[in-house]
Coordinates of C-alpha atoms and ligand atoms in Angstrom, one line a residue:
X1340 CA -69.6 193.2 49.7
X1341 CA -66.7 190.7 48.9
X1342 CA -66.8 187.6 51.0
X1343 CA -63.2 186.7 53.1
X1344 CA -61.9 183.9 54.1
X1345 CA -58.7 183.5 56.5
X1346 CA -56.2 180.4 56.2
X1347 CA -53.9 180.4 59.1
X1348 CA -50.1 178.3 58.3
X1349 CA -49.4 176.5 61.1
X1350 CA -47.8 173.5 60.1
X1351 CA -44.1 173.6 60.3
X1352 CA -42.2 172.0 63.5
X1353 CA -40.5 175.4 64.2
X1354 CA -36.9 173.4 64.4
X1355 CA -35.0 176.2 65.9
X1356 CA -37.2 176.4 69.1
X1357 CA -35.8 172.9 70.0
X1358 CA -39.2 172.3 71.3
X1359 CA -41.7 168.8 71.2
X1360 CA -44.3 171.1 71.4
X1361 CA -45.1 172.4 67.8
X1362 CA -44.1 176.0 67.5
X1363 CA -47.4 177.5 66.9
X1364 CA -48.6 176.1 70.9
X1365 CA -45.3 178.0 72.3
X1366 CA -47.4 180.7 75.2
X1367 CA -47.1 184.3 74.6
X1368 CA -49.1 186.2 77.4
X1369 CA -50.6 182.7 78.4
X1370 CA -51.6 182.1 75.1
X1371 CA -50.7 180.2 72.2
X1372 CA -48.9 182.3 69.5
X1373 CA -51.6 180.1 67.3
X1374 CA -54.6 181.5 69.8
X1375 CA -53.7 185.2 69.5
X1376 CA -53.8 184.8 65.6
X1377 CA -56.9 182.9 65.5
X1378 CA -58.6 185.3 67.7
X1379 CA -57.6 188.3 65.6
X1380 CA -58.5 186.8 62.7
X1381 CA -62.1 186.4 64.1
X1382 CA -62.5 189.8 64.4
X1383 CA -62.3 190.0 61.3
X1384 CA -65.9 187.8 60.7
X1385 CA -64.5 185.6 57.6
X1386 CA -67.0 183.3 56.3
X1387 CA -64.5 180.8 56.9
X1388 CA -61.1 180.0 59.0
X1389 CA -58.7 177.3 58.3
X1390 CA -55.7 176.5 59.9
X1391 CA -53.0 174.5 58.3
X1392 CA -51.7 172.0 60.5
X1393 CA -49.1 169.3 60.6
X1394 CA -46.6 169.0 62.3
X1395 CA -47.2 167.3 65.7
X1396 CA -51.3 168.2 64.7
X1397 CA -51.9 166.1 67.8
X1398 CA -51.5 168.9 70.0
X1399 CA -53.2 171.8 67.8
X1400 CA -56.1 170.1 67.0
X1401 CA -58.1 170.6 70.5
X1402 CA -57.3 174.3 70.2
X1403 CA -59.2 174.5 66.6
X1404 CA -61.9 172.6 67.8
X1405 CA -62.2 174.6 70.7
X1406 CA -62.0 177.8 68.5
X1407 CA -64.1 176.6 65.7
X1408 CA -61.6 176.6 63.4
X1409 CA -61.3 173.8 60.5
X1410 CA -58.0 171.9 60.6
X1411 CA -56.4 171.4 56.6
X1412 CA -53.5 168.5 57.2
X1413 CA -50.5 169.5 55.5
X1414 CA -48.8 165.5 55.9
X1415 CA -45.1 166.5 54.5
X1416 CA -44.2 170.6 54.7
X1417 CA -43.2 171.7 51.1
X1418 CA -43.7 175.2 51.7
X1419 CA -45.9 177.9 52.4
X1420 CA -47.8 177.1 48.7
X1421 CA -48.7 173.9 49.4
X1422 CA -49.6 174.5 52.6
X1423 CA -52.7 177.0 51.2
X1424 CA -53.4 174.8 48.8
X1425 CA -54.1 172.1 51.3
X1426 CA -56.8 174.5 52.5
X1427 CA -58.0 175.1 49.5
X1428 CA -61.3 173.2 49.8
X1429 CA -62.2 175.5 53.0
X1430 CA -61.9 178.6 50.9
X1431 CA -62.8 178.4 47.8
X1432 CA -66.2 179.4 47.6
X1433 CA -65.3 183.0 49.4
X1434 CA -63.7 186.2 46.6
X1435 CA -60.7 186.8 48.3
X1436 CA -58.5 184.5 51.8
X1437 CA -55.9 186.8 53.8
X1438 CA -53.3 184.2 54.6
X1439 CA -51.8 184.8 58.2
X1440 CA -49.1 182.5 59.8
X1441 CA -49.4 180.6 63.2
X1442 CA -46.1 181.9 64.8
X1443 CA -46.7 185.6 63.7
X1444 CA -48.7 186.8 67.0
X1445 CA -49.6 190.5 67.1
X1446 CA -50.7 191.8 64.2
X1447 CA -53.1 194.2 64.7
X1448 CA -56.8 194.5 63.7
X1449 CA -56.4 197.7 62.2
X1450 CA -53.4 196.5 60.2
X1451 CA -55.3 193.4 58.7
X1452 CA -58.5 195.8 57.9
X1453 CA -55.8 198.3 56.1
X1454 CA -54.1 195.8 53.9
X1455 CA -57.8 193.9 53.0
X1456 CA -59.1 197.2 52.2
X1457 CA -55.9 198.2 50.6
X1458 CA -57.5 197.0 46.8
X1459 CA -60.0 195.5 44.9
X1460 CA -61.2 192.2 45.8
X1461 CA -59.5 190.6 42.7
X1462 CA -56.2 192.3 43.6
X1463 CA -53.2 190.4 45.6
X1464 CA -52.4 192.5 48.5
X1465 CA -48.9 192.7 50.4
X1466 CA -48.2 193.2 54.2
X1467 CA -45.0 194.6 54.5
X1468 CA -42.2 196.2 56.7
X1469 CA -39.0 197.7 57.0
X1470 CA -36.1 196.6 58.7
X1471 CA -32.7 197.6 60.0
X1472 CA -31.4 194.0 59.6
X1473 CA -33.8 192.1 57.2
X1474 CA -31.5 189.2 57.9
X1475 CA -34.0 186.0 57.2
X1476 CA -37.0 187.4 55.1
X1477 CA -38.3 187.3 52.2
X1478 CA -36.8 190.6 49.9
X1479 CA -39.9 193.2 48.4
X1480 CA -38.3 193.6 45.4
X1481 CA -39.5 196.5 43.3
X1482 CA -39.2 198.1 40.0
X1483 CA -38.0 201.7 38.9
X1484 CA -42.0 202.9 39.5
X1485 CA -42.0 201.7 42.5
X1486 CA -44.1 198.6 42.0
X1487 CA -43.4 195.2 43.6
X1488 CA -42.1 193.0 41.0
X1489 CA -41.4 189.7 42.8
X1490 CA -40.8 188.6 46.3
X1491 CA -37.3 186.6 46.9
X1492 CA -36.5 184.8 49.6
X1493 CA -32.9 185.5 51.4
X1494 CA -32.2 182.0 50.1
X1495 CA -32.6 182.8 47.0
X1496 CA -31.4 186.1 47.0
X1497 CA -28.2 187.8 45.0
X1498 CA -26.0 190.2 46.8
X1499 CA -27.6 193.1 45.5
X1500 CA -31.3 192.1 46.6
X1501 CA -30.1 191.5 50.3
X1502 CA -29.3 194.9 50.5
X1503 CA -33.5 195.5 50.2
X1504 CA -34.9 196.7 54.1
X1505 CA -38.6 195.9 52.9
X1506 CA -39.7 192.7 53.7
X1507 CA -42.5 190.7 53.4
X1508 CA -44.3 189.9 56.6
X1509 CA -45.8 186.7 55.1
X1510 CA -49.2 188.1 55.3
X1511 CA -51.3 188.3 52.1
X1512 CA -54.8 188.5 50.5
X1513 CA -55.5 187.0 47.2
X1514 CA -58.4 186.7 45.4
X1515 CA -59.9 183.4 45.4
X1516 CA -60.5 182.0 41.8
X1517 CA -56.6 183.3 40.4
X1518 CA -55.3 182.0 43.6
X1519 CA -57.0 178.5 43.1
X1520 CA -56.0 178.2 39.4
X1521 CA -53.0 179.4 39.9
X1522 CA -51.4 177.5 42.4
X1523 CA -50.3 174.3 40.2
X1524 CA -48.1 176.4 38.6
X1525 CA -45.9 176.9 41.4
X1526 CA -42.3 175.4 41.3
X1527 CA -40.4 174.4 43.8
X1528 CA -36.9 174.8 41.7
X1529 CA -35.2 177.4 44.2
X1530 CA -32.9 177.3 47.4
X1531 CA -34.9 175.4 49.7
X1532 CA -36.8 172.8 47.0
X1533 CA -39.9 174.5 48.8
X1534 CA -43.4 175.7 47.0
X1535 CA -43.5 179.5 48.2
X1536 CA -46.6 181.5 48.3
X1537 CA -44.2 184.2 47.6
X1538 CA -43.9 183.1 44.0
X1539 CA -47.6 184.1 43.5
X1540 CA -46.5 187.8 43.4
X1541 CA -44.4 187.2 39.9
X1542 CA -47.2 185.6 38.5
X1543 CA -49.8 188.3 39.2
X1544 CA -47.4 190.5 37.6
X1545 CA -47.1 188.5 34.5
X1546 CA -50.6 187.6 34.5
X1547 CA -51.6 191.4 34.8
X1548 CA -53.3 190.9 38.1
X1549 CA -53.0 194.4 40.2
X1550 CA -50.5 194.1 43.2
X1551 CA -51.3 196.5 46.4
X1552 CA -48.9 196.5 49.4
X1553 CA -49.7 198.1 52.7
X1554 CA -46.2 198.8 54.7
X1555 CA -46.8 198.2 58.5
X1556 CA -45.0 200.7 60.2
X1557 CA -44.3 199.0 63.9
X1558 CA -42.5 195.6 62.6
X1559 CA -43.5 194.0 65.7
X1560 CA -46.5 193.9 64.1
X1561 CA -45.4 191.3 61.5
X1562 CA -42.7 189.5 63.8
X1563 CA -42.4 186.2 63.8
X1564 CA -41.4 183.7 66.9
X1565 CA -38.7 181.7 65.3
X1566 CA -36.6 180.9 67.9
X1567 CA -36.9 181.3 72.0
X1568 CA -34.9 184.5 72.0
X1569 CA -37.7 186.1 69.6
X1570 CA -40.1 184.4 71.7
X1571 CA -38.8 186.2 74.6
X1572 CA -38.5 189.5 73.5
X1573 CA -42.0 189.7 72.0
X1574 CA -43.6 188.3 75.6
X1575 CA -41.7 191.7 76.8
X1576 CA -42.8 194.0 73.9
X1577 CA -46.5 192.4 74.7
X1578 CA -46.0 193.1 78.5
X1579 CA -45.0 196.7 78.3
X1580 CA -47.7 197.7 76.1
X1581 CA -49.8 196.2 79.2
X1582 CA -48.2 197.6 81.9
X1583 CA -49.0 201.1 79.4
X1584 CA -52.3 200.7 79.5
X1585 CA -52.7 200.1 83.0
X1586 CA -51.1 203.3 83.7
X1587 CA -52.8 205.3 81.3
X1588 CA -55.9 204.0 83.0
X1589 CA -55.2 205.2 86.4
X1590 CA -53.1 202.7 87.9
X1591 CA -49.7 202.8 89.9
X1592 CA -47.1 200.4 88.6
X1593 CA -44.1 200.5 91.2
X1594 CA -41.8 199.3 88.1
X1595 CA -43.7 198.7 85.2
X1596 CA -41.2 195.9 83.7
X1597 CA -42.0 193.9 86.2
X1598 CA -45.7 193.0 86.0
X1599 CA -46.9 190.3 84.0
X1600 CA -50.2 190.3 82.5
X1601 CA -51.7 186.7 81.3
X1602 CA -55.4 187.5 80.3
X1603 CA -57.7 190.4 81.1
X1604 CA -57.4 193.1 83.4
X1605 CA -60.0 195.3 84.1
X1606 CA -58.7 198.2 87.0
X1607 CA -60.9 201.0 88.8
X1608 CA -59.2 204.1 90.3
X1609 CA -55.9 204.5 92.0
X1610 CA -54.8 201.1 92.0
X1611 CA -51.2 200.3 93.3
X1612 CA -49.6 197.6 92.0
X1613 CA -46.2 196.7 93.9
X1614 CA -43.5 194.9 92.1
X1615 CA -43.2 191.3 90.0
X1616 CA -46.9 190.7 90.2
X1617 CA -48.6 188.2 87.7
X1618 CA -52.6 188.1 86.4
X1619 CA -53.9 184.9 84.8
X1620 CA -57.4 184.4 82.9
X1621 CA -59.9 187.4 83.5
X1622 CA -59.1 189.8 87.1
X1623 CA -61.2 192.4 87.7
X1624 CA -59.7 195.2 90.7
X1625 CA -62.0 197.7 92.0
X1626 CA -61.1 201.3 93.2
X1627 CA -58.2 202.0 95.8
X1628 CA -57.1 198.1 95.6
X1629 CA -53.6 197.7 96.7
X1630 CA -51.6 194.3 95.8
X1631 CA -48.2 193.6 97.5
X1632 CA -45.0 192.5 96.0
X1633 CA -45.2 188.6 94.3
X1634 CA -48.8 188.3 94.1
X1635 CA -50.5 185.4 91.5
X1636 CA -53.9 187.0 90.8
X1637 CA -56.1 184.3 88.7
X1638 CA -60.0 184.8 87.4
X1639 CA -60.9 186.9 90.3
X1640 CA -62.4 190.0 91.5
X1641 CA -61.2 191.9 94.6
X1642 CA -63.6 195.0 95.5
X1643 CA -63.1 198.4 96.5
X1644 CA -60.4 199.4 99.1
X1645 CA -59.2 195.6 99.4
X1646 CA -55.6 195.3 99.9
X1647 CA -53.5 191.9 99.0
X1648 CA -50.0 192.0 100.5
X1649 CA -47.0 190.3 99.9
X1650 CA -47.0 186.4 98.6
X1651 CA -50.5 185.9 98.3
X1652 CA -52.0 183.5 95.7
X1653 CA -56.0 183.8 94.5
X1654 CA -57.5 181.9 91.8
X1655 CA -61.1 181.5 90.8
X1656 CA -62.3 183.6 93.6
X1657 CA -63.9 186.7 94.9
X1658 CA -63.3 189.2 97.2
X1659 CA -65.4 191.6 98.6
X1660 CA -64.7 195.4 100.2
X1661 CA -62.1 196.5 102.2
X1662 CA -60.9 193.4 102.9
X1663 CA -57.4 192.6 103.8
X1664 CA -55.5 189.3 102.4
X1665 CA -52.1 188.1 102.8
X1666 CA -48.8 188.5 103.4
X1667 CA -48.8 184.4 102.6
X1668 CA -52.1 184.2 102.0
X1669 CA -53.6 181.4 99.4
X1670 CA -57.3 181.7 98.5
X1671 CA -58.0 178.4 96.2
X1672 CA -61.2 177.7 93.7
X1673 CA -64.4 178.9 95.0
X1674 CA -63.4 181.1 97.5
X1675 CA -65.6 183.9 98.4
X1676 CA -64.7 186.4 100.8
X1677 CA -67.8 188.7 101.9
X1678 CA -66.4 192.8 102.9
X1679 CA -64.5 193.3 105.4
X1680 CA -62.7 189.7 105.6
X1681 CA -59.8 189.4 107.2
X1682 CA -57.4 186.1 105.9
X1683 CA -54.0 186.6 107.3
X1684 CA -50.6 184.4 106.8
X1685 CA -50.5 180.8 106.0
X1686 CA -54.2 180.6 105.9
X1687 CA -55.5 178.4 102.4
X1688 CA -58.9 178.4 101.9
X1689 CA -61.3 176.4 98.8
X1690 CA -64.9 176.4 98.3
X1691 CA -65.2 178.5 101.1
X1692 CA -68.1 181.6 102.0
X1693 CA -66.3 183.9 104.6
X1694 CA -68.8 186.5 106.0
X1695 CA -68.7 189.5 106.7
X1696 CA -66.0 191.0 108.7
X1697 CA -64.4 187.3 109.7
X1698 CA -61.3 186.7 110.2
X1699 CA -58.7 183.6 110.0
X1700 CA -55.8 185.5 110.6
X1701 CA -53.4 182.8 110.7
X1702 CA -52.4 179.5 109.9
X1703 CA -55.3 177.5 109.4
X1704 CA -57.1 175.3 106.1
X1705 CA -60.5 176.6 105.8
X1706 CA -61.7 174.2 103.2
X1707 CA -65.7 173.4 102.1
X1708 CA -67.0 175.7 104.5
X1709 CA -70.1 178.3 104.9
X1710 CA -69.1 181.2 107.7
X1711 CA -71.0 183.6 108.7
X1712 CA -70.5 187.0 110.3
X1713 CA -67.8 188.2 112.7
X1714 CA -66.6 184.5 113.2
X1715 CA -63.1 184.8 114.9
X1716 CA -60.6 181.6 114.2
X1717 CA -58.2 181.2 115.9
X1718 CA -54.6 180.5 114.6
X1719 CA -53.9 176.6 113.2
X1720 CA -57.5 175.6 112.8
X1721 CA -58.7 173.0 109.9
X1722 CA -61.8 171.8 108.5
X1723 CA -61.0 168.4 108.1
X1724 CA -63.2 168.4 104.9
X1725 CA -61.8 164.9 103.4
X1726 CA -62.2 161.5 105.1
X1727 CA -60.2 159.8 102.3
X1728 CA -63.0 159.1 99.8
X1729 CA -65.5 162.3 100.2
X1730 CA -65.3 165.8 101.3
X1731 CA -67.9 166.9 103.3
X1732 CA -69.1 170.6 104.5
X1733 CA -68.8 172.8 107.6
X1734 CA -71.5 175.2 108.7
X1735 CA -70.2 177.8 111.0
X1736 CA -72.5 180.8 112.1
X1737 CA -72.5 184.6 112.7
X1738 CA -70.4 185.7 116.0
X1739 CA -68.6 182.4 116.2
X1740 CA -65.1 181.9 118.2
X1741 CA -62.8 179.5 117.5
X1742 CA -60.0 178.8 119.9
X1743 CA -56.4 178.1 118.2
X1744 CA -55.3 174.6 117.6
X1745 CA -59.0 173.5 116.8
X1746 CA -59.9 170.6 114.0
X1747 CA -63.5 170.9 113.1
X1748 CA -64.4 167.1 111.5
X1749 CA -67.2 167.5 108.6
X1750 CA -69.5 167.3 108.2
X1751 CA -70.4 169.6 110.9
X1752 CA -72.0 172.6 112.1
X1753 CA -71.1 174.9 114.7
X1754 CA -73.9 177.3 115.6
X1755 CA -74.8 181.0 115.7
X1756 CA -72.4 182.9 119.1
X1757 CA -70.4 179.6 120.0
X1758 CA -67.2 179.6 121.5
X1759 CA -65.2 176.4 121.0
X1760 CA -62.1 176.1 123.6
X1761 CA -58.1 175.6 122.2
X1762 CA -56.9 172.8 120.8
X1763 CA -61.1 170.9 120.4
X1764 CA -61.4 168.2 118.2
X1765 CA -65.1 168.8 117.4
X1766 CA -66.5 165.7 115.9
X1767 CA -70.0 166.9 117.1
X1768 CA -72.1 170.1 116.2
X1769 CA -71.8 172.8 118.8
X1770 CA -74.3 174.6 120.0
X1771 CA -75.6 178.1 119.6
X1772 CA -73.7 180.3 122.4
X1773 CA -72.8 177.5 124.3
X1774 CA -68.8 176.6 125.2
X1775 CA -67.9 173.4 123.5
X1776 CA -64.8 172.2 124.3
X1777 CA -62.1 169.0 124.0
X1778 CA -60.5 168.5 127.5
X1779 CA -57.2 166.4 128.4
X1780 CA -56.6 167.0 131.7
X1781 CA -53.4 168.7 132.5
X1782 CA -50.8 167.0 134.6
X1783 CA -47.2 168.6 136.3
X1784 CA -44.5 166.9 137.2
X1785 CA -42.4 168.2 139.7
X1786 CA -38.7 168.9 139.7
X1787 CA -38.5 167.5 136.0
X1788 CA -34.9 166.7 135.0
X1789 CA -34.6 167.5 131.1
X1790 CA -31.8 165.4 129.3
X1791 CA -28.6 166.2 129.3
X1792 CA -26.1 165.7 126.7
X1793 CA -23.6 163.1 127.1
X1794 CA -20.4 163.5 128.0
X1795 CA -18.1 162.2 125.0
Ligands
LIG811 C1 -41.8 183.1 55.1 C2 -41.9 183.8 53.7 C3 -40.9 185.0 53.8 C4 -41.3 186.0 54.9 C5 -41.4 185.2 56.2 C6 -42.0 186.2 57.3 C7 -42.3 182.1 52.1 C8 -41.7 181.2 51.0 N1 -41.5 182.9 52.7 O1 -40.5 182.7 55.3 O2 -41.0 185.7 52.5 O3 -40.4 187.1 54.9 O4 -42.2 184.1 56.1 O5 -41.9 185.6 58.5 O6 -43.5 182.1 52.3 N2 -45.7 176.6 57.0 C9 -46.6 175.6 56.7 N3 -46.2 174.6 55.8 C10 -45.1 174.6 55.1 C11 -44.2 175.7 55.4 C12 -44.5 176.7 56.3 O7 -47.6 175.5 57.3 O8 -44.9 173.7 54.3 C13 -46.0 177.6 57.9 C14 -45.1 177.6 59.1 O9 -45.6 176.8 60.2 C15 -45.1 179.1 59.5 C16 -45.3 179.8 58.2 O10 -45.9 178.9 57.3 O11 -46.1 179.4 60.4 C17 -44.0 180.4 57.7 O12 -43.1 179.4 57.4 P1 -41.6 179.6 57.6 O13 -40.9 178.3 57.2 O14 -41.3 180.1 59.0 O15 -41.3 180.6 56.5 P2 -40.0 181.6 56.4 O16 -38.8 180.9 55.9 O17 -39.9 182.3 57.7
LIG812 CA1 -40.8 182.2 59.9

């Protein structure tokens, strides 16, 4: 078998997106248009990936490193030519490099395996589309047979050639040795003083080398994010095919254009999903889940028969059965919630074990906290987990009760069946079944005049 290399362009500034963030970082889905190139191109197992960088490489860098990916600097942008020949180095050793560009987001898997496998390995191989308005792209431009003479840019372009609907999609494989003796001959004497790849498509015809094209059907598949607007519209294209899947898998969207998926959903059976929710990272939803209106689900995993109403935030947490969160409900990092739980309105909780069948029901700050079974607290308790400088734990036990109005100080632990009165300030443990309260005495005074308002 042939060996493959990949060389992602990523080096232009992207002017048009009036951005100091280089184009290529720009989020689609939560991702960087660069990220959902690189990952695609890993699929396809090259024996090497390069990414051409330069413009503002400060801020693309980490992602490649984080990816694995080598960085080629491209210092001054003089076209998409120069640019692969910058990575040159990286990927000369393999038969054949599939060049992909950083701001051209979805191509599919599929598509890149059809145009690689499109011809030989010493064959240059086209990705192309048609368009209604082909306003922009490069022009396919072909001969009476049919076969693709040259590539022009719309720059470059006479009126006849702008009439041409096939584009090119910027997406190419060439075999390795033509391509790397090849490139010096490049000029840059055309429109935009620029060396284009495209020109290596003339010189395989006059050097006899065979030219395959493959013409993707769906053009979103060979978009490209130039400007906000196109960034826009291909975040919505991206989130219906989601909100698709989802209901083809047995889920209830209440309006499927408003649901925004940012990662990984994984859904079990009859799942309803009300309106303008969002998912972040990896979410996982077991059977019979139900999440309310305006709900921010991030890496978590809510069990069976769970529902999440209105407002409620969770991130980096999980949730067992049939339990019931929200409306205004915020679960924070390193929440665990055991089946059964009950966290009502304006209750936050972080790095917290709620047992089974407990309930905080409302507004209270349940924060570095073990709890076991059945505990009851009562509405406007806090942990007071931070003294300034350290946070420290609370231990609460099975079949606790906690009056309203209480502040437990940690570290501390309350133990197994105690009640703890209203309005405590517990700076000591309390023991097992035992009432452990806070008292101020209560005092009345009689026939108590209230202010009255002045007389002007
Ligand atoms: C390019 C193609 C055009 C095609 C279109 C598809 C050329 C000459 N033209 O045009 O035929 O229809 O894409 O979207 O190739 N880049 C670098 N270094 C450079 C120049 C560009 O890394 O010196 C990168 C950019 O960051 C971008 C990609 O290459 O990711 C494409 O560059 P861009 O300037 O957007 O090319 P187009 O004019 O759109
Ligand atoms: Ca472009």
């Amino acid at each position: 078998m042939s060996s493959l290399s990949i060389v992602i362009l990523a080096a232009g500034k992207g002017s048009r997106m009036k951005s100091a963030k280089p184009k290529v970082m720009h989020p689609l889905a939560g991702k960087s248009l660069l990220e959902h190139v690189i990952t695609t191109a890993k699929n396809l197992k090259p024996t090497s990936l390069s990414v051409v960088c330069g413009h503002a490489a400060e801020q693309v860098l980490p992602l490649l490193a984080r990816e694995g990916a080598t960085a080629a600097m491209q210092h001054e942008q003089l076209g998409t030519g120069h640019a692969v020949k910058m990575a040159l180095a990286d990927f000369e050793a393999s038969d054949q490099v599939l060049v992909l560009y950083g701001d051209v987001p979805l191509t599919q898997l599929s598509t890149l395996e059809a145009l690689i496998n499109s011809g030989a390995s010493d064959s240059l191989r086209v990705l192309t589309t048609t368009l209604d308005d082909p306003t922009g792209y490069g022009r396919i431009v072909r001969n009476d047979a049919g076969d693709i003479i040259c590539i022009t840019e719309q720059k470059d372009a006479d009126d006849e050639t702008l009439t041409i609907n096939e584009v090119n999609s910027g997406i190419m494989v060439l075999p390795t040795k033509w391509l790397s003796q090849s490139l010096n001959k490049l000029s840059n004497d055309n429109a935009q003083g620029e060396y284009y790849l495209t020109d290596m498509v003339a010189l395989a015809v006059a050097e006899g080398v065979t030219i395959n094209s493959v013409c993707c059907d769906d053009s979103v598949e060979v978009a490209g994010v130039n400007t906000r607007q196109q960034l826009a519209a291909l975040e919505r294209y991206y989130q219906t095919q989601q909100a698709n899947n989802l209901m083809a898998n047995g889920v209830t969207l209440i309006d499927p254009s408003r649901i925004d998926i940012r990662g990984r959903v994984t859904t079990g059976e009859d799942i309803t999903i009300d309106i303008n929710v969002i998912f972040e990272g990896v979410v996982s939803l077991g059977n019979n889940v139900q999440v309310g209106p305006n709900c921010i689900l991030k890496d978590c995993v809510i069990g069976d028969n769970s529902i999440i109403l209105a407002n409620s935030m969770i991130d980096s947490s999980t949730v067992g059965e049939a339990v019931n969160i929200g409306p205004f409900a915020r679960l924070r990092p390193g929440t665990q919630l055991a089946d059964k739980a009950k966290i009502g309105n304006f209750v936050e909780t972080k790095n917290a074990n709620i047992g089974l069948g407990s309930k905080v029901n409302h507004l209270s700050y349940i924060g570095d906290t073990d709890m076991g079974r059945n505990v009851n607290i009562g509405a406007g308790t806090i942990t007071c987990n931070y003294d300034g400088a350290n946070k420290h734990r609370t231990t609460i036990g099975d079949n606790v009760f906690i009056g309203s109005d209480s502040q437990l100080i940690a570290p501390i632990t309350v133990e197994d069946g105690a009640t703890i009165g209203a309005g405590t300030t517990l700076r000591k443990d309390a023991i097992a079944d035992g009432l452990t309260l806070t008292m101020s005495s209560q005092k009345t005074v009689k026939n108590w005049k209230r202010p009255t308002k002045k007389a002007k």
